Coordinates of C-alpha atoms in Angstrom, one line a residue:
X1 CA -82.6 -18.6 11.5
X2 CA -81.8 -15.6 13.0
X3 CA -84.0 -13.1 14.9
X4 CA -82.7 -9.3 15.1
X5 CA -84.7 -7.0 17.3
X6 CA -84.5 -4.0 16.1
X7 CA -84.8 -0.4 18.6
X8 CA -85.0 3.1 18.1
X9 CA -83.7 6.0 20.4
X10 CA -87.4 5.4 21.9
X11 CA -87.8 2.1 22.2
X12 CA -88.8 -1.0 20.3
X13 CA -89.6 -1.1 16.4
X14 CA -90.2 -4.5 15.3
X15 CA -88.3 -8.3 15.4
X16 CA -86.9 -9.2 11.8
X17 CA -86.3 -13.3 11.6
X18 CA -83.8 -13.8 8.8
X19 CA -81.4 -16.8 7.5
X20 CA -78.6 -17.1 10.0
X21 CA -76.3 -17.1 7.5
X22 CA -77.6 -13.1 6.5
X23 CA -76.0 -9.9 6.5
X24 CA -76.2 -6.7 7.5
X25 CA -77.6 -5.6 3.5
X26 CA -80.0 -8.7 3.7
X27 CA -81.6 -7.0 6.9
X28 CA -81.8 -3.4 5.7
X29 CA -83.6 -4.6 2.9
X30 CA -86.2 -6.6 4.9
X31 CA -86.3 -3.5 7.3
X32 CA -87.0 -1.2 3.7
X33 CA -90.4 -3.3 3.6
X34 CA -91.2 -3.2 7.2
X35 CA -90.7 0.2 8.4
X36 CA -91.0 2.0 4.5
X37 CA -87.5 3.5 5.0
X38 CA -85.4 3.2 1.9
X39 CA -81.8 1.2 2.8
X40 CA -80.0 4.1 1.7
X41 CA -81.0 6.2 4.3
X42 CA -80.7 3.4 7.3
X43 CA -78.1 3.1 9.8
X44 CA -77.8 0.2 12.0
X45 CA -75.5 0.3 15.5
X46 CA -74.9 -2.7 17.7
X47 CA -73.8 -1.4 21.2
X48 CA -71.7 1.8 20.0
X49 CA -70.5 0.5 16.5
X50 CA -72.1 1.2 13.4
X51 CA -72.3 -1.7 11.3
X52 CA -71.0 -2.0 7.6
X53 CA -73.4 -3.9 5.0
X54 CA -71.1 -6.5 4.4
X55 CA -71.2 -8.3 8.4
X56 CA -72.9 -11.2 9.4
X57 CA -76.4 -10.6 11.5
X58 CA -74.4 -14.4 13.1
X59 CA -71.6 -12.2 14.5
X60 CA -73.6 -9.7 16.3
X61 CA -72.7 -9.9 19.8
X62 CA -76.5 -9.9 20.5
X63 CA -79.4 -10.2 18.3
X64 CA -80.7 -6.5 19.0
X65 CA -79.5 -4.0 16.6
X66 CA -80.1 0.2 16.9
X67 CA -81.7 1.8 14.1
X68 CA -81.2 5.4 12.9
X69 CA -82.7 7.3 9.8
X70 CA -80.8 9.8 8.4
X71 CA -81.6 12.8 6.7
X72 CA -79.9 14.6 4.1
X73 CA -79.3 18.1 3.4
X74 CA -81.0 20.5 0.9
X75 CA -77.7 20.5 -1.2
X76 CA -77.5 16.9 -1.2
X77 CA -81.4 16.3 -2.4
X78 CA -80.5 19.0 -5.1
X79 CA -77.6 17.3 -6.0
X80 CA -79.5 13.6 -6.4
X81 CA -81.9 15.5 -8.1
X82 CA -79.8 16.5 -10.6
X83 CA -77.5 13.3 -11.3
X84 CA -80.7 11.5 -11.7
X85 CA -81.9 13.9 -14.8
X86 CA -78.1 13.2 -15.9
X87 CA -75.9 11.6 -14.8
X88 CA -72.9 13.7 -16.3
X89 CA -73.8 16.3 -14.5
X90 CA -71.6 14.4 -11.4
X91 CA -68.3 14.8 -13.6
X92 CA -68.4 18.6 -13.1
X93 CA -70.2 18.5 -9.2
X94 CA -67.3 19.9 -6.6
X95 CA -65.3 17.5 -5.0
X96 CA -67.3 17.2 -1.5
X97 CA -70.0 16.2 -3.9
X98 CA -68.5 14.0 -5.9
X99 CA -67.6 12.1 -2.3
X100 CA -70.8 12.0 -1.2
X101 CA -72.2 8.4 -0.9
X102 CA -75.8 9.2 -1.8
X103 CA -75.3 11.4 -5.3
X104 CA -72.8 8.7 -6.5
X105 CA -75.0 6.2 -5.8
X106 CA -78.3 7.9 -7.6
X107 CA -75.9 8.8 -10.3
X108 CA -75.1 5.2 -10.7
X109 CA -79.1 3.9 -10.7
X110 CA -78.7 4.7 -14.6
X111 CA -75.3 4.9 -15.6
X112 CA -73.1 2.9 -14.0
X113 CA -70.2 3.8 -15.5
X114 CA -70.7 7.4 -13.8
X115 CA -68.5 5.8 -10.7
X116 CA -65.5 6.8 -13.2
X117 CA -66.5 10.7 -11.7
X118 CA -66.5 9.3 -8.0
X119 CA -63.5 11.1 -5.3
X120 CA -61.1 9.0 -4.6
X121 CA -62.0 9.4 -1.1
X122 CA -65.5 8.0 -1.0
X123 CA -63.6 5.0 -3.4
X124 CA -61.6 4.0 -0.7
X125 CA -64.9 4.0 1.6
X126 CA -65.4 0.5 2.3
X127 CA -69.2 1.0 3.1
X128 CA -69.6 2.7 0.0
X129 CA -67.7 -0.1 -1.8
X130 CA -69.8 -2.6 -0.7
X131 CA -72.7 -1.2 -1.4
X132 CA -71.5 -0.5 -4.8
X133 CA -70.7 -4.1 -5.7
X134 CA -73.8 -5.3 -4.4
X135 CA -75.4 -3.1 -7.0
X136 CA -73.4 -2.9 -10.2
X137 CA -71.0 -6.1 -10.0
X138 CA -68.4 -4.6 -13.3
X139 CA -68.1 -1.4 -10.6
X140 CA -65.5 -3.6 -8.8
X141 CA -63.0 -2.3 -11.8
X142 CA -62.8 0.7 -10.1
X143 CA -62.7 0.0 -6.7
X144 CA -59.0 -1.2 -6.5
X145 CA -58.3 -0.6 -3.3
X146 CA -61.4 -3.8 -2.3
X147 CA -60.3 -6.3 -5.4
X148 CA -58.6 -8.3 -2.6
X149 CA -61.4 -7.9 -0.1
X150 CA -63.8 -11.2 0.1
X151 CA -66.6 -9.8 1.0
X152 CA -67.0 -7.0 -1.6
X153 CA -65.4 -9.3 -4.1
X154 CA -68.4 -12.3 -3.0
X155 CA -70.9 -9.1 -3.3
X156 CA -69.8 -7.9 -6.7
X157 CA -70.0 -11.9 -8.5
X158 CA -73.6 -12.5 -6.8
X159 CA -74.8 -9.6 -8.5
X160 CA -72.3 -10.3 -11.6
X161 CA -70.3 -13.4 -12.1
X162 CA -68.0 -11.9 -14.9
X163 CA -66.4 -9.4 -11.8
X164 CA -64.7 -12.4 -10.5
X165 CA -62.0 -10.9 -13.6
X166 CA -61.3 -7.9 -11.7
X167 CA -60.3 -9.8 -8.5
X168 CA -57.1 -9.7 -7.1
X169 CA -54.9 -13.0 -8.2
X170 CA -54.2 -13.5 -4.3
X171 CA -58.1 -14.3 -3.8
X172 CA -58.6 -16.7 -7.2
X173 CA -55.8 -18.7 -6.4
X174 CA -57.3 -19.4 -2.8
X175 CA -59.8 -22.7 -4.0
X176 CA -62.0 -22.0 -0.9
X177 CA -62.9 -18.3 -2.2
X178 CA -63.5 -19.6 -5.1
X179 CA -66.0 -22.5 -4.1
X180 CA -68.1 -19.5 -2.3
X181 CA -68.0 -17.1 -5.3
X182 CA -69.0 -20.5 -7.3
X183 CA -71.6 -20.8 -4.7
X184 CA -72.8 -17.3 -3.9
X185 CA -73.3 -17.1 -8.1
X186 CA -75.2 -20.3 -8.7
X187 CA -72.0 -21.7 -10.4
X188 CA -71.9 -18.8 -13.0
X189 CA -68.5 -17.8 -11.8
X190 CA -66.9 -21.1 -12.9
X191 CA -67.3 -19.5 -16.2
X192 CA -65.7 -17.3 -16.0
X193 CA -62.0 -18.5 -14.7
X194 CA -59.4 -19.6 -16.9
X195 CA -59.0 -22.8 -18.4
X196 CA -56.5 -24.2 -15.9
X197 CA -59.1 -23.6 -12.9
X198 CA -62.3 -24.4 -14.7
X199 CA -60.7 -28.4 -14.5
X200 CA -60.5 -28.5 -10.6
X201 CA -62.7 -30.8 -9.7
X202 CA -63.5 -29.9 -6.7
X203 CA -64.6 -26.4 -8.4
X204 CA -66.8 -28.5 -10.6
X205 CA -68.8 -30.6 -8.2
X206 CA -69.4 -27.2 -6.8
X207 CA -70.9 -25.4 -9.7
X208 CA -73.2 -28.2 -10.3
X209 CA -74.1 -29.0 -7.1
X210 CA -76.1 -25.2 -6.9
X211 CA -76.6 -25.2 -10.3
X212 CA -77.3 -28.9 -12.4
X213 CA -77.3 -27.2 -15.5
X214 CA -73.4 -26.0 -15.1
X215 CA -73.1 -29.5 -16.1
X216 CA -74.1 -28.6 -19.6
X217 CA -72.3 -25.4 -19.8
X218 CA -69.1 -27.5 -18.7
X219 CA -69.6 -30.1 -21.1
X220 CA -69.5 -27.8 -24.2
X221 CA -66.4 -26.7 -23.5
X222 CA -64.9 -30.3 -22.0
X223 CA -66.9 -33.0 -23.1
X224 CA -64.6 -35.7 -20.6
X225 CA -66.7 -34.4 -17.7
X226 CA -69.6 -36.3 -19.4
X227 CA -67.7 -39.7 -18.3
X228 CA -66.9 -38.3 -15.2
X229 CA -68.9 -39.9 -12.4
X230 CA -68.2 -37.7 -9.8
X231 CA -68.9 -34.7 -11.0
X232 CA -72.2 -36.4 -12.6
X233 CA -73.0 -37.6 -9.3
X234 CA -73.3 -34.2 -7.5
X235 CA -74.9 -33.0 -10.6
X236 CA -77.9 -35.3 -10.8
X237 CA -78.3 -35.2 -6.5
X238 CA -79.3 -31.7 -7.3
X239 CA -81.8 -32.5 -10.1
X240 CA -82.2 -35.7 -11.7
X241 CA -82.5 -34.3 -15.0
X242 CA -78.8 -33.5 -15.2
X243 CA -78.6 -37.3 -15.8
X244 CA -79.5 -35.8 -19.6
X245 CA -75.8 -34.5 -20.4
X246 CA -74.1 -37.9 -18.4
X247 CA -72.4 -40.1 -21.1
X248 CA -73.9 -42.7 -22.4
X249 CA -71.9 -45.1 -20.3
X250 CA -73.3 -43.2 -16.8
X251 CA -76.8 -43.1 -18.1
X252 CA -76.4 -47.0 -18.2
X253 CA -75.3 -46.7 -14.6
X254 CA -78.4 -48.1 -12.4
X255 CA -77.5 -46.6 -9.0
X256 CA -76.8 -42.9 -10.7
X257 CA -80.4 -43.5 -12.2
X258 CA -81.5 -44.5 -9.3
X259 CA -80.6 -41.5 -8.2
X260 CA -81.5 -39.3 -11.0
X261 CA -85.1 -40.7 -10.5
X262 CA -85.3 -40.1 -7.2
X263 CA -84.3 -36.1 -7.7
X264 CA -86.6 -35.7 -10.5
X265 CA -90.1 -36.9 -9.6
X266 CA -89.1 -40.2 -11.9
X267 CA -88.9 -37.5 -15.3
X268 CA -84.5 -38.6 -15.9
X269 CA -86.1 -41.4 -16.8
X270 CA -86.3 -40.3 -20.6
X271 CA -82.3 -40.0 -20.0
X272 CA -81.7 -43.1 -19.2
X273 CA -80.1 -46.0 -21.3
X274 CA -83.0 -48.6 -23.1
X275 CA -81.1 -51.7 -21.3
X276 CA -82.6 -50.0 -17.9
X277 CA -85.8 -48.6 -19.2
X278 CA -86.5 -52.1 -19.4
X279 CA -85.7 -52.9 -15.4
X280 CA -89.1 -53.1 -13.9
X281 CA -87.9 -52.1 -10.8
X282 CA -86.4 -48.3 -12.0
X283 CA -89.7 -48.1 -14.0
X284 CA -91.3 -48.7 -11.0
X285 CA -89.9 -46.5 -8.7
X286 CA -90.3 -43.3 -11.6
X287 CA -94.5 -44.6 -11.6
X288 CA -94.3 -43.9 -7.7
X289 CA -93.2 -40.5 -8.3
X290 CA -95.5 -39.7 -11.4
X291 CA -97.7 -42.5 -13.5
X292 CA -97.1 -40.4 -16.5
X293 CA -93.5 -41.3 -16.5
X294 CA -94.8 -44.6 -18.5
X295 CA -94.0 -43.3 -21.8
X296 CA -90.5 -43.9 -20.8
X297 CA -90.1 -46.8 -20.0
X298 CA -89.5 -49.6 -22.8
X299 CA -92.0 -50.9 -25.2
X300 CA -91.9 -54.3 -23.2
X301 CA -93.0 -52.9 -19.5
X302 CA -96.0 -51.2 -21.5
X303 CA -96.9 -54.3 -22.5
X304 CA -97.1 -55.4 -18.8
X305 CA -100.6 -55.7 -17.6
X306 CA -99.9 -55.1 -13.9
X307 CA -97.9 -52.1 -14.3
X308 CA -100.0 -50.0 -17.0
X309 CA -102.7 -51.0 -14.6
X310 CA -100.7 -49.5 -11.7
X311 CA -100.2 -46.5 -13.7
X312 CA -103.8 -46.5 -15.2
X313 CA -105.1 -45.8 -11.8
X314 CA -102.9 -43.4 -10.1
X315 CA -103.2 -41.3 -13.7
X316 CA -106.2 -42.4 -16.4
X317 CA -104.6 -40.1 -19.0
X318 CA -101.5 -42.5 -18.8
X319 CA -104.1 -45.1 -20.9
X320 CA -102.4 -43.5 -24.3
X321 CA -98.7 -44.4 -23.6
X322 CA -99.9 -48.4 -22.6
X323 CA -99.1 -51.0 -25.6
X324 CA -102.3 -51.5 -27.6
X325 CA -101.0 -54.9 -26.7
X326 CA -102.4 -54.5 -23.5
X327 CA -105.4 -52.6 -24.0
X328 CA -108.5 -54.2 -22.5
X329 CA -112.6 -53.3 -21.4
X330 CA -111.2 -53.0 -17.8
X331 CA -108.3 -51.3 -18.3
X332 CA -110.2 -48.4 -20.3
X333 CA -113.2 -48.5 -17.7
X334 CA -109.9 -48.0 -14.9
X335 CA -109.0 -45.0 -16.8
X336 CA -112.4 -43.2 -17.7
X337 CA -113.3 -43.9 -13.4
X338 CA -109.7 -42.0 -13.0
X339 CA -109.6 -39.4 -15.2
X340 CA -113.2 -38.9 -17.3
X341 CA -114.0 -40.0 -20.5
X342 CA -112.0 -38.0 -22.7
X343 CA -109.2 -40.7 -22.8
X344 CA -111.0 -42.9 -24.4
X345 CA -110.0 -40.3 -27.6
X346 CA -106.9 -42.1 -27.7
X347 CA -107.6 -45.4 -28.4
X348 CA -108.6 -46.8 -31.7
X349 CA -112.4 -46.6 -32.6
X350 CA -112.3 -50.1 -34.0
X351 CA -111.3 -51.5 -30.4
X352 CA -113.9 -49.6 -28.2
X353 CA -116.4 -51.4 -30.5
X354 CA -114.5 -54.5 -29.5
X355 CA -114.6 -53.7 -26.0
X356 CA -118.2 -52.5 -25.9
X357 CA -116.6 -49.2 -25.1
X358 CA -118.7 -46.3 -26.6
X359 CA -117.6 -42.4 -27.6
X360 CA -120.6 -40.9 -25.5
X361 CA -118.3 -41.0 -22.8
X362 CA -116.0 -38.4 -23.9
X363 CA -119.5 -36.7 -24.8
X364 CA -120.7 -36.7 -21.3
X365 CA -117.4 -35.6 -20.3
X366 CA -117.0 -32.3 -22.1
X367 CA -120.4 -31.8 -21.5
X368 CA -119.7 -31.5 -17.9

């Protein structure tokens, strides 16, 4: 974490603590909610340098940061005023009004295509590009003088993955950009490559290891990465429940179950191959992380008095999935002391009668 004081020309304003990792943008927007001063109209100085949207609060020479509101000019206010009724309006503005950051900008809030009207002077504005990006990802079309630039190019694909088509070929072929545009997109960009790039592995493992269900979107386009345990592997360490679009081969792999149990409260057990639904010591390990996670396992080990008894007390609705093999006075006493009465709906009448068991428990229950 990362704490930026934050001064004004008389003194102190407030202390912002943000992820180390943040930007400039990131901290204009948390100071939007602090001091009520739209980002737009912010400008932030460290020592005697203004600081662009785009640079990491970790780079700061110190964590103390200048801030200045600006104003703008009656023309300009008209201007926004204007562009915001229609946007159009911008295509016939004069030129020092088509450059000016703020008009383009409102213009843009409902037309986005109204960039097309933009100078090309405020274009090759790399403040004005970022800030762009970060708004409208398919603007980076029309900023080609930044397709090459990372960090506009990372700022475009977080806000929409398909932009990563309008970046230059010099940053897709570089594998490292590509894992942080995978990254910085929860794996959406991936996607979006060609063919040829969409079957580097390493590009895979990082799609689904931000996003577990890339594994699915992968799979409909190459079902191989089913078998592939690698990929797999970082999928379910995310969330076990990847473990659903494994192939059946993997989802008869105990130690990836293991796993997928582990990462998913004990729920990829439903995934998993009958052979280890039957292994008492998987279906124990999904009970520890949730009792309910007995209608899973295999008709055998809910059979087994012990561990529908285990379950039974940790969760008395779990009664219904237990064998009616297994069904007994003290187990249904164990679940109506856990959970109320209202299980005993569940269970056949003719064996409460057995059991001595009687429906005026559920009664009492809703009652209550």
């Amino acid at each position: 974490m990362s704490s930026i004081e934050v001064h004004n020309l008389s003194g102190p304003l407030c202390t912002v603590t943000l992820e180390s990792n943040s930007t400039v943008a990131d901290l204009k927007v948390a100071l939007a909610k602090v001091l009520r001063v739209p980002r737009r109209q912010q400008r932030l100085i460290s020592g005697s340098s203004p600081l662009e949207d785009c640079q990491r609060l970790e780079e700061l020479g110190e964590p103390r940061v200048t801030f200045v509101r600006i104003t703008y000019s009656a023309a300009t206010l008209e201007w926004m005023a204007l562009v915001r009724r229609k946007s159009a309006f911008l295509s016939n503005a004069p030129l020092e009004v088509r450059n000016d950051h703020e008009v383009v900008l409102t213009a843009m809030q409902h037309d986005r295509d109204a960039i097309c009207w933009a100078a090309e002077q405020i274009l090759n504005d790399r403040d004005f590009a970022f800030a762009v990006a970060a708004r409208h990802g398919q603007a980076l079309q029309h900023l080609t003088s930044w397709q090459g630039d990372p960090s506009i190019v990372l700022a475009a694909v977080s806000q929409d993955p398909s932009a990563i088509e309008f970046a230059s070929q010099s940053l897709v072929s570089q594998q490292d950009f590509l894992i942080d545009a995978i990254q910085c997109s929860k794996g959406h960009v991936l996607q979006h490559l060609s063919p040829e790039v969409q079957e580097e592995v390493a590009l895979q493992k990082a799609a689904v290891s931000c996003n577990w269900l890339m594994l699915e979107h992968l799979a409909q386009k190459m079902p191989d990465i089913r078998d592939d345990r690698e990929v797999v592997f970082h999928a379910v360490a995310t969330h076990g429940c990847a473990l659903e679009f494994a192939s059946v081969a993997l989802r008869r792999d105990a130690e990836l179950v293991l796993l997928a149990l582990q990462r998913s409260r004990g729920a990829a057990l439903r995934w998993a191959d009958e052979t280890l639904k039957g292994r008492r010591d998987l279906v124990c390990v999904a009970l520890q992380e949730d009792a309910a996670n007995l209608q899973y396992a295999s008709e055998e080990l809910r059979a087994d008095p012990e561990l529908v008894l285990e379950a039974v007390k940790r969760n008395g609705n779990c009664l219904k999935f237990a064998s009616p093999r297994v069904l007994s006075a003290a187990l249904l006493q164990t679940a109506v002391d856990q959970a109320g009465g209202h299980v005993l709906e569940a269970v056949p009448s003719e064996f409460l009668e057995l059991c001595g068991m009687h429906m005026e428990a559920v009664d009492i229950f809703e009652a209550t």
